[in-house]
mmCIF file with all atom_site columns, C-alpha atoms in Angstrom:
data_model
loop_
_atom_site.group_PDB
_atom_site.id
_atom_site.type_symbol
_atom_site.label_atom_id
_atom_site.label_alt_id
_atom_site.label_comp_id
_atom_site.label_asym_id
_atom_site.label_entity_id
_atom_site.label_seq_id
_atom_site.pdbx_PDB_ins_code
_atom_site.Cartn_x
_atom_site.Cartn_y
_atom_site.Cartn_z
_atom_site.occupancy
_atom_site.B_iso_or_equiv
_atom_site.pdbx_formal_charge
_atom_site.auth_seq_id
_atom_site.auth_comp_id
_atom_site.auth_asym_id
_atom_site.auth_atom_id
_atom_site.pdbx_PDB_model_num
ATOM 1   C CA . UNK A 1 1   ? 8.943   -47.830 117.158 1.00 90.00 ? 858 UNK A CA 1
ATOM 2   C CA . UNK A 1 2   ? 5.838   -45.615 117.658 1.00 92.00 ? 859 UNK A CA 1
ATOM 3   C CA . UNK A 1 3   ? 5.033   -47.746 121.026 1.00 94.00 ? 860 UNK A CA 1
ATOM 4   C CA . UNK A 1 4   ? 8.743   -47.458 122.325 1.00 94.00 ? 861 UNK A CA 1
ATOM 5   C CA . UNK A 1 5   ? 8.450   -43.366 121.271 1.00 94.00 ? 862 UNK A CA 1
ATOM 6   C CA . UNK A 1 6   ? 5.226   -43.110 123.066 1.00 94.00 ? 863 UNK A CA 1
ATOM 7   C CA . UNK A 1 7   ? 6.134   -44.529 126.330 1.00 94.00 ? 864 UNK A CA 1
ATOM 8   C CA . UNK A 1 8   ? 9.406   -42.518 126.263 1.00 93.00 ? 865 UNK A CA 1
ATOM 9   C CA . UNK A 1 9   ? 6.878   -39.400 126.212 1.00 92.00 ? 866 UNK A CA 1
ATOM 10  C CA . UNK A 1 10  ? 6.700   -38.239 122.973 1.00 91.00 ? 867 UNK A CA 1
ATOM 11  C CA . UNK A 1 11  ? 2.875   -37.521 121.282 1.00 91.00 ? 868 UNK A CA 1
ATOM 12  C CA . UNK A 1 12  ? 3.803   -39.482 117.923 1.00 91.00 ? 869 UNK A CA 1
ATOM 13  C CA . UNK A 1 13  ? 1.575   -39.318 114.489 1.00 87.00 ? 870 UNK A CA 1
ATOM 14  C CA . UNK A 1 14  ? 2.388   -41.608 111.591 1.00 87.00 ? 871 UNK A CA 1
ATOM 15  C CA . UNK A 1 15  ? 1.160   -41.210 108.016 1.00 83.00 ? 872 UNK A CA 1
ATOM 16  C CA . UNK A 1 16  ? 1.665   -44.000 105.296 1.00 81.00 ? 873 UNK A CA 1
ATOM 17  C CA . UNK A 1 17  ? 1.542   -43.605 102.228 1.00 78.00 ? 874 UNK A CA 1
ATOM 18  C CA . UNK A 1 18  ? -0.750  -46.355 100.020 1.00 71.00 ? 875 UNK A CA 1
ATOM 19  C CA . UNK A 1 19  ? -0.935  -47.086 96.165  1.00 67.00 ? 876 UNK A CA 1
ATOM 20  C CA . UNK A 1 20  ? -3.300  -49.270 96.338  1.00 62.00 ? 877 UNK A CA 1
ATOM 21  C CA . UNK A 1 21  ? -6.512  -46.819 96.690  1.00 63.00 ? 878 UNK A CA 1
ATOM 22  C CA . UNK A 1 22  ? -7.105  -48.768 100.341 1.00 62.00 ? 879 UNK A CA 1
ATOM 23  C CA . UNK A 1 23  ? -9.877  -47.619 102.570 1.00 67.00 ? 880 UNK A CA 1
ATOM 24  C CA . UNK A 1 24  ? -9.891  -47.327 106.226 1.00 68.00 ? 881 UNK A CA 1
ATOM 25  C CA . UNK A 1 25  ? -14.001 -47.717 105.948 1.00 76.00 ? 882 UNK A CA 1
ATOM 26  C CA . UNK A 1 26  ? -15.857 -50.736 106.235 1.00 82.00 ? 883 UNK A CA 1
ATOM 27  C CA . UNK A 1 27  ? -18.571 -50.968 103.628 1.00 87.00 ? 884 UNK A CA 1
ATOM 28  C CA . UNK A 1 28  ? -22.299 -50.789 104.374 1.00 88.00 ? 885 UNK A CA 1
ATOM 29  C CA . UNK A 1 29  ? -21.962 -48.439 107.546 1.00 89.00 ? 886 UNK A CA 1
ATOM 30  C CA . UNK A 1 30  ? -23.361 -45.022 107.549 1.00 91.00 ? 887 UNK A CA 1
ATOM 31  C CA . UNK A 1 31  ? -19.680 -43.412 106.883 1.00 87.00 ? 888 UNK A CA 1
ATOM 32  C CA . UNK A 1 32  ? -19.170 -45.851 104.007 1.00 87.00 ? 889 UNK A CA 1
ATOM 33  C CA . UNK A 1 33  ? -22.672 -44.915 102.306 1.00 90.00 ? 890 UNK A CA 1
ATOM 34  C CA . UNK A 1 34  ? -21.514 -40.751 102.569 1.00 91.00 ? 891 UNK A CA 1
ATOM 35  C CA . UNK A 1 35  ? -18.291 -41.269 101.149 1.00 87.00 ? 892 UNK A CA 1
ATOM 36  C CA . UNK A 1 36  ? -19.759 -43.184 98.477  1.00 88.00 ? 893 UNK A CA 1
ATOM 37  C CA . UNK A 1 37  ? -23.066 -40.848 97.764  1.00 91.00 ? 894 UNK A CA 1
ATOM 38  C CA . UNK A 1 38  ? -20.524 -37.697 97.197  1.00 88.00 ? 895 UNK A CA 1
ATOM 39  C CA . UNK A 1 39  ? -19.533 -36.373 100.353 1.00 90.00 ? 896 UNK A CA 1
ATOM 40  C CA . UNK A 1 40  ? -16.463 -34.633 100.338 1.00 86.00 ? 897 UNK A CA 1
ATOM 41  C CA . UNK A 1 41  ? -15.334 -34.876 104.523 1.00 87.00 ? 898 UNK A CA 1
ATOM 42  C CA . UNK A 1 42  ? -16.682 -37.924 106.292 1.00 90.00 ? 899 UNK A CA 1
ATOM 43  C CA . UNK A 1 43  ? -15.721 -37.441 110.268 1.00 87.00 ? 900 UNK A CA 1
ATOM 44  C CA . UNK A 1 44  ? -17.115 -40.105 112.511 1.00 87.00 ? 901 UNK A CA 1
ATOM 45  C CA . UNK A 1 45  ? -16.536 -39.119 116.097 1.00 89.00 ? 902 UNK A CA 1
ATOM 46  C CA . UNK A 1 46  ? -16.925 -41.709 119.059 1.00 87.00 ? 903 UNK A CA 1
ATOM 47  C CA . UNK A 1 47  ? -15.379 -41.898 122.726 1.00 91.00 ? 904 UNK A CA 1
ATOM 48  C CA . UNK A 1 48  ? -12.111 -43.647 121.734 1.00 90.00 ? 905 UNK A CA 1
ATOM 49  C CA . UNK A 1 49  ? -11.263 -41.295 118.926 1.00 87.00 ? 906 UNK A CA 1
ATOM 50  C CA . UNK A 1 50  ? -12.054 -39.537 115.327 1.00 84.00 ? 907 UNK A CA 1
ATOM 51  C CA . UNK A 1 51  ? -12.257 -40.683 112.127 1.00 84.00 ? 908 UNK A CA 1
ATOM 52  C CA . UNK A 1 52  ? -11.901 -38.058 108.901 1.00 84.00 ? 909 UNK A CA 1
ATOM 53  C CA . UNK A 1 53  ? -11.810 -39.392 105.413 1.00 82.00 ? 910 UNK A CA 1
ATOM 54  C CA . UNK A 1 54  ? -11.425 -36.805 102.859 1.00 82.00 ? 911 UNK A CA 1
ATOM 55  C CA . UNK A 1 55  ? -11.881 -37.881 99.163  1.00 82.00 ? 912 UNK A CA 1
ATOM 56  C CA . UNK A 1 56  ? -9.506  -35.910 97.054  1.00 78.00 ? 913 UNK A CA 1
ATOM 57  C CA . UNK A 1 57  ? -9.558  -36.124 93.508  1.00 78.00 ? 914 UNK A CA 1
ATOM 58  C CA . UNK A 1 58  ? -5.310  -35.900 93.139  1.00 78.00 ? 915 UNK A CA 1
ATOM 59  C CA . UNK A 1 59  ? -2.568  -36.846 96.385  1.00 76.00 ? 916 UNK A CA 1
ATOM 60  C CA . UNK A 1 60  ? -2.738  -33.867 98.924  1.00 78.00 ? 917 UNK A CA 1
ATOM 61  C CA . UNK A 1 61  ? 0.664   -32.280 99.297  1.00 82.00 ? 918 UNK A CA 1
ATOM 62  C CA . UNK A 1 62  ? 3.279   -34.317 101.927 1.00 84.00 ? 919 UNK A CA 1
ATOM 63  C CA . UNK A 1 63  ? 4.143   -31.245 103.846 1.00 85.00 ? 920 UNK A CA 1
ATOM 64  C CA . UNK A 1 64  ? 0.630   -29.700 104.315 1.00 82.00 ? 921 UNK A CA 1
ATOM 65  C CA . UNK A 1 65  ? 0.232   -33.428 105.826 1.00 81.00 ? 922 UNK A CA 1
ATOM 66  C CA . UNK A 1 66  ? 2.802   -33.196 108.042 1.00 81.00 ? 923 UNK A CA 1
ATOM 67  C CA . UNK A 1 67  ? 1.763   -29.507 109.452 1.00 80.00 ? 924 UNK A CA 1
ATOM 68  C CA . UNK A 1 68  ? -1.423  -30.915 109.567 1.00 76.00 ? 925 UNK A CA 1
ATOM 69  C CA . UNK A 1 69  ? -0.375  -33.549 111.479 1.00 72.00 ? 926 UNK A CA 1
ATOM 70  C CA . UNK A 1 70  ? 2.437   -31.884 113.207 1.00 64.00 ? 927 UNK A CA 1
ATOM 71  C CA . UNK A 1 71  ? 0.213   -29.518 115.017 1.00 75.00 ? 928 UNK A CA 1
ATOM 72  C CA . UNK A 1 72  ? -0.128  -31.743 118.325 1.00 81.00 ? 929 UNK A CA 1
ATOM 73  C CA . UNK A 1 73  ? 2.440   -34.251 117.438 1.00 85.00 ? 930 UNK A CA 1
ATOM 74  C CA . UNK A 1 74  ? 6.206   -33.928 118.682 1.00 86.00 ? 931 UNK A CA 1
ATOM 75  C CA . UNK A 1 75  ? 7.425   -36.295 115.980 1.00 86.00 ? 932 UNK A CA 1
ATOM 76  C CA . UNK A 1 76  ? 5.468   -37.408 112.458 1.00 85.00 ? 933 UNK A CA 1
ATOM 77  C CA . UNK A 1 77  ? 6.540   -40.658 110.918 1.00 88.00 ? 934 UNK A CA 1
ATOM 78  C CA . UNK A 1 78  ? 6.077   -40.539 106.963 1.00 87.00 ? 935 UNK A CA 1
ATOM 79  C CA . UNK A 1 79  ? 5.884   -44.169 105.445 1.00 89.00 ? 936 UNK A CA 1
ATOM 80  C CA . UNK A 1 80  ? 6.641   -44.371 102.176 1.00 85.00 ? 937 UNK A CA 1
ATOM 81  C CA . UNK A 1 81  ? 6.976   -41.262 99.493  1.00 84.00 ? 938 UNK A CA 1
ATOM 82  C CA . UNK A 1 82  ? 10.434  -42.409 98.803  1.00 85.00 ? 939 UNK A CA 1
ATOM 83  C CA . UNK A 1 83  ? 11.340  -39.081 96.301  1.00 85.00 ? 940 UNK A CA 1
ATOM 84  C CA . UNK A 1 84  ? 9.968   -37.006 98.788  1.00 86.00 ? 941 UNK A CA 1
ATOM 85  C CA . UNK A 1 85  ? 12.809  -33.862 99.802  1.00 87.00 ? 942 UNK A CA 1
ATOM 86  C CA . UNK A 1 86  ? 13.027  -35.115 103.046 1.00 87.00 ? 943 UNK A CA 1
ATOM 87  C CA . UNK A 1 87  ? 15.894  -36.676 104.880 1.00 90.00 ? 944 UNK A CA 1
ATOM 88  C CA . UNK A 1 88  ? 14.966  -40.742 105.205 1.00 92.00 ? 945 UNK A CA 1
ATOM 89  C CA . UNK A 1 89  ? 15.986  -43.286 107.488 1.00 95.00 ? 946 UNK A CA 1
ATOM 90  C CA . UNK A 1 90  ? 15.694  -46.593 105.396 1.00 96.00 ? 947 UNK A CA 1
ATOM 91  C CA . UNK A 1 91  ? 13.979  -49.797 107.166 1.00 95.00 ? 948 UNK A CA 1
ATOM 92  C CA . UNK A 1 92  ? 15.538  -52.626 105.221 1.00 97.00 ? 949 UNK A CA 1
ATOM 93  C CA . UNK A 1 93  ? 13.295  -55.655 105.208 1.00 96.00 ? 950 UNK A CA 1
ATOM 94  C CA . UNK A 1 94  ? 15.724  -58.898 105.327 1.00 96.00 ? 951 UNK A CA 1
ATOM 95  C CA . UNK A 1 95  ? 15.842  -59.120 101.279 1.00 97.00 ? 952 UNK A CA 1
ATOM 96  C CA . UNK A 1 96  ? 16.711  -55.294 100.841 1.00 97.00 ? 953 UNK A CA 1
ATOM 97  C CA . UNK A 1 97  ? 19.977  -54.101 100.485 1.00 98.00 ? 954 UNK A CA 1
ATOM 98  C CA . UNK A 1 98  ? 21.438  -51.166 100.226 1.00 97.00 ? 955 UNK A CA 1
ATOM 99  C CA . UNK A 1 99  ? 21.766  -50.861 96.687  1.00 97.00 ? 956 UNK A CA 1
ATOM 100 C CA . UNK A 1 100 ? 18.169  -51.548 96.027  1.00 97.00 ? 957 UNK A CA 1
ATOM 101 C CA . UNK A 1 101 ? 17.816  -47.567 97.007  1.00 96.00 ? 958 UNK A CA 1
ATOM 102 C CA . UNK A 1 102 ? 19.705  -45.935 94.797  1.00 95.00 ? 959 UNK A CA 1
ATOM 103 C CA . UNK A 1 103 ? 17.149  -44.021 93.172  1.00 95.00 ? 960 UNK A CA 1
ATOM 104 C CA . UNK A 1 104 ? 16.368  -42.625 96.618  1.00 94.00 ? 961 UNK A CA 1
ATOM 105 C CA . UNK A 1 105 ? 17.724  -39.111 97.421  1.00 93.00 ? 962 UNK A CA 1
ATOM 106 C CA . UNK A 1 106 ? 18.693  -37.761 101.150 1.00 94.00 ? 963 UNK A CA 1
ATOM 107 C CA . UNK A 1 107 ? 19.224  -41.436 102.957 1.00 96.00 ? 964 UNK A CA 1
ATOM 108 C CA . UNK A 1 108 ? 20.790  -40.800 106.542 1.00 95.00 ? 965 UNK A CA 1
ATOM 109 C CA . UNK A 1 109 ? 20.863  -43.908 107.424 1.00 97.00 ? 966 UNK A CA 1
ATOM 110 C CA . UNK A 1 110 ? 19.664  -47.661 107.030 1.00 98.00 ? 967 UNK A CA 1
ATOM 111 C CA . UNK A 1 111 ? 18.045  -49.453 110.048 1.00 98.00 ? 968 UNK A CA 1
ATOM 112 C CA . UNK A 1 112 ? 17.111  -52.479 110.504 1.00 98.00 ? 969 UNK A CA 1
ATOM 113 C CA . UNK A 1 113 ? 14.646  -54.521 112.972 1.00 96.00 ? 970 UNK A CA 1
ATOM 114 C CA . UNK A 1 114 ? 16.728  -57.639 112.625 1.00 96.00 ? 971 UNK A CA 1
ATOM 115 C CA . UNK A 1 115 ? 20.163  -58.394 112.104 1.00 97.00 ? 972 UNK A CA 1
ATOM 116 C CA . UNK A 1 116 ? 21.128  -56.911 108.659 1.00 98.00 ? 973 UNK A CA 1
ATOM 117 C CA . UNK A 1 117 ? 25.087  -57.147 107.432 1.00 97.00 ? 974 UNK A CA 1
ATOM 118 C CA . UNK A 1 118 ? 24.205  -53.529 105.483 1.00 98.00 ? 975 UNK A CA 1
ATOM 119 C CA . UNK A 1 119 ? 22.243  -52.130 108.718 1.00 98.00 ? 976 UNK A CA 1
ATOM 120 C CA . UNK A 1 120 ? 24.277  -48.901 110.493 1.00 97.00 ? 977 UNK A CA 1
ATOM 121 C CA . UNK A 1 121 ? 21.037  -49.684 112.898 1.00 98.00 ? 978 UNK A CA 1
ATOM 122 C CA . UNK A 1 122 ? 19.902  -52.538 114.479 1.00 98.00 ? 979 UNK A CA 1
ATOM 123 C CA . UNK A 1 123 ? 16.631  -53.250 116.565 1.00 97.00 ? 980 UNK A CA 1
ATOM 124 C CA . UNK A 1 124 ? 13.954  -50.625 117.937 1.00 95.00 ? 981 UNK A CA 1
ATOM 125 C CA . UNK A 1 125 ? 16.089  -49.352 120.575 1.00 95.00 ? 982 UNK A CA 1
ATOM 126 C CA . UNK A 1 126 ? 18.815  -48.360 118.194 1.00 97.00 ? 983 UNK A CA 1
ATOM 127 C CA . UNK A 1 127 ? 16.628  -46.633 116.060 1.00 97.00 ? 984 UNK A CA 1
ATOM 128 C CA . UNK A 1 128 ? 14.407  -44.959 118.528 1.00 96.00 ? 985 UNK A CA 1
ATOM 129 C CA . UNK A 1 129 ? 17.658  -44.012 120.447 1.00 96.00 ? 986 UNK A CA 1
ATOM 130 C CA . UNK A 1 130 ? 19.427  -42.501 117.370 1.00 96.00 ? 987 UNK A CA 1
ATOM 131 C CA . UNK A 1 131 ? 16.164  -41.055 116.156 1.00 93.00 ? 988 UNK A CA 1
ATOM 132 C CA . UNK A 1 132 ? 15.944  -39.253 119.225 1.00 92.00 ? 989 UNK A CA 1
ATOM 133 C CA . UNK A 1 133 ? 19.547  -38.283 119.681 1.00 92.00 ? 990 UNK A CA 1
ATOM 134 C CA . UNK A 1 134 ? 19.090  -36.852 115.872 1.00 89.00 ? 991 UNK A CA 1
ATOM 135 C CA . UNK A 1 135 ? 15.860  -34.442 116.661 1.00 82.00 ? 992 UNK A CA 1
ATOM 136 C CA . UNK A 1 136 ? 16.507  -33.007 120.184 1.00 82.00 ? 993 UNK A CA 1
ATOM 137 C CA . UNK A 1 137 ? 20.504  -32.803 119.988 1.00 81.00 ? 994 UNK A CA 1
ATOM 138 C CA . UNK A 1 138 ? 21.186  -32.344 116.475 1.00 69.00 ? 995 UNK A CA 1
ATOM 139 C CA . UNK A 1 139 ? 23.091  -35.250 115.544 1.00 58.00 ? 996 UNK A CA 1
ATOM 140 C CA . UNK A 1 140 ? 23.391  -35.856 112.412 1.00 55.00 ? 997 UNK A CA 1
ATOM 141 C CA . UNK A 1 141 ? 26.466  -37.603 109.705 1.00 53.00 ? 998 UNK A CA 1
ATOM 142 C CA . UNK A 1 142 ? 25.330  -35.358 106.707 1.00 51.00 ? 999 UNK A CA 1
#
């Protein structure tokens, strides 16, 4: 989806969400060996683009992400924080169904990349298409 959304013009971030204390470092370079003797910001800067890792000792707040994020980004995708506030569009994975989400608060829809008997969207282009018909005209089933 962010490929689709980028050709069709819009400047698209995406933050996921991991539980699994994963690093985006490789161990034994120089930015590995700051993180690890204490620092608290390790940026690593080169021609095709920046790197920041920030050790924090608790999760940062989603929506000082987001306007973090959101500052030169037309659209930020948020993977994952399922009790987040925010209004979700579920990706169900062939296995999932809808009931599986109950727990999950402000669902507008369910999507799906494949066929899916429980999908109200089907395939990239339905998504993207609704996604975009949702933020710049307002549409919305709520």
């Amino acid at each position: 989806m962010t490929q689709i959304l980028t050709q069709r013009g819009f400047n698209v971030s995406v933050f996921k969400h991991d539980r699994h204390r994963a690093t985006m470092d490789k161990a034994g370079t120089d930015t590995d060996r700051f993180t690890n003797a204490g620092a608290e910001n390790v940026i690593l800067q080169s021609d095709s683009g920046l790197f920041l890792h920030r050790t924090a000792s608790s999760p940062l707040d989603l929506t000082q992400i987001i306007q973090w994020l959101g500052r030169e980004a037309d659209l930020v995708l948020v993977e994952g924080y399922k009790m987040a506030s925010f209004k979700k569009l579920v990706l169900l994975r062939p296995s999932d169904h809808r009931s599986d989400f109950m727990t999950v608060s402000n669902i507008v829809r369910f999507a799906s990349l494949q066929d899916h008997p429980e999908a109200d969207l089907v395939g990239q282009t339905a998504i993207v298409d609704w996604l975009i018909n949702t933020l710049t005209k307002g549409e919305n089933d709520d």
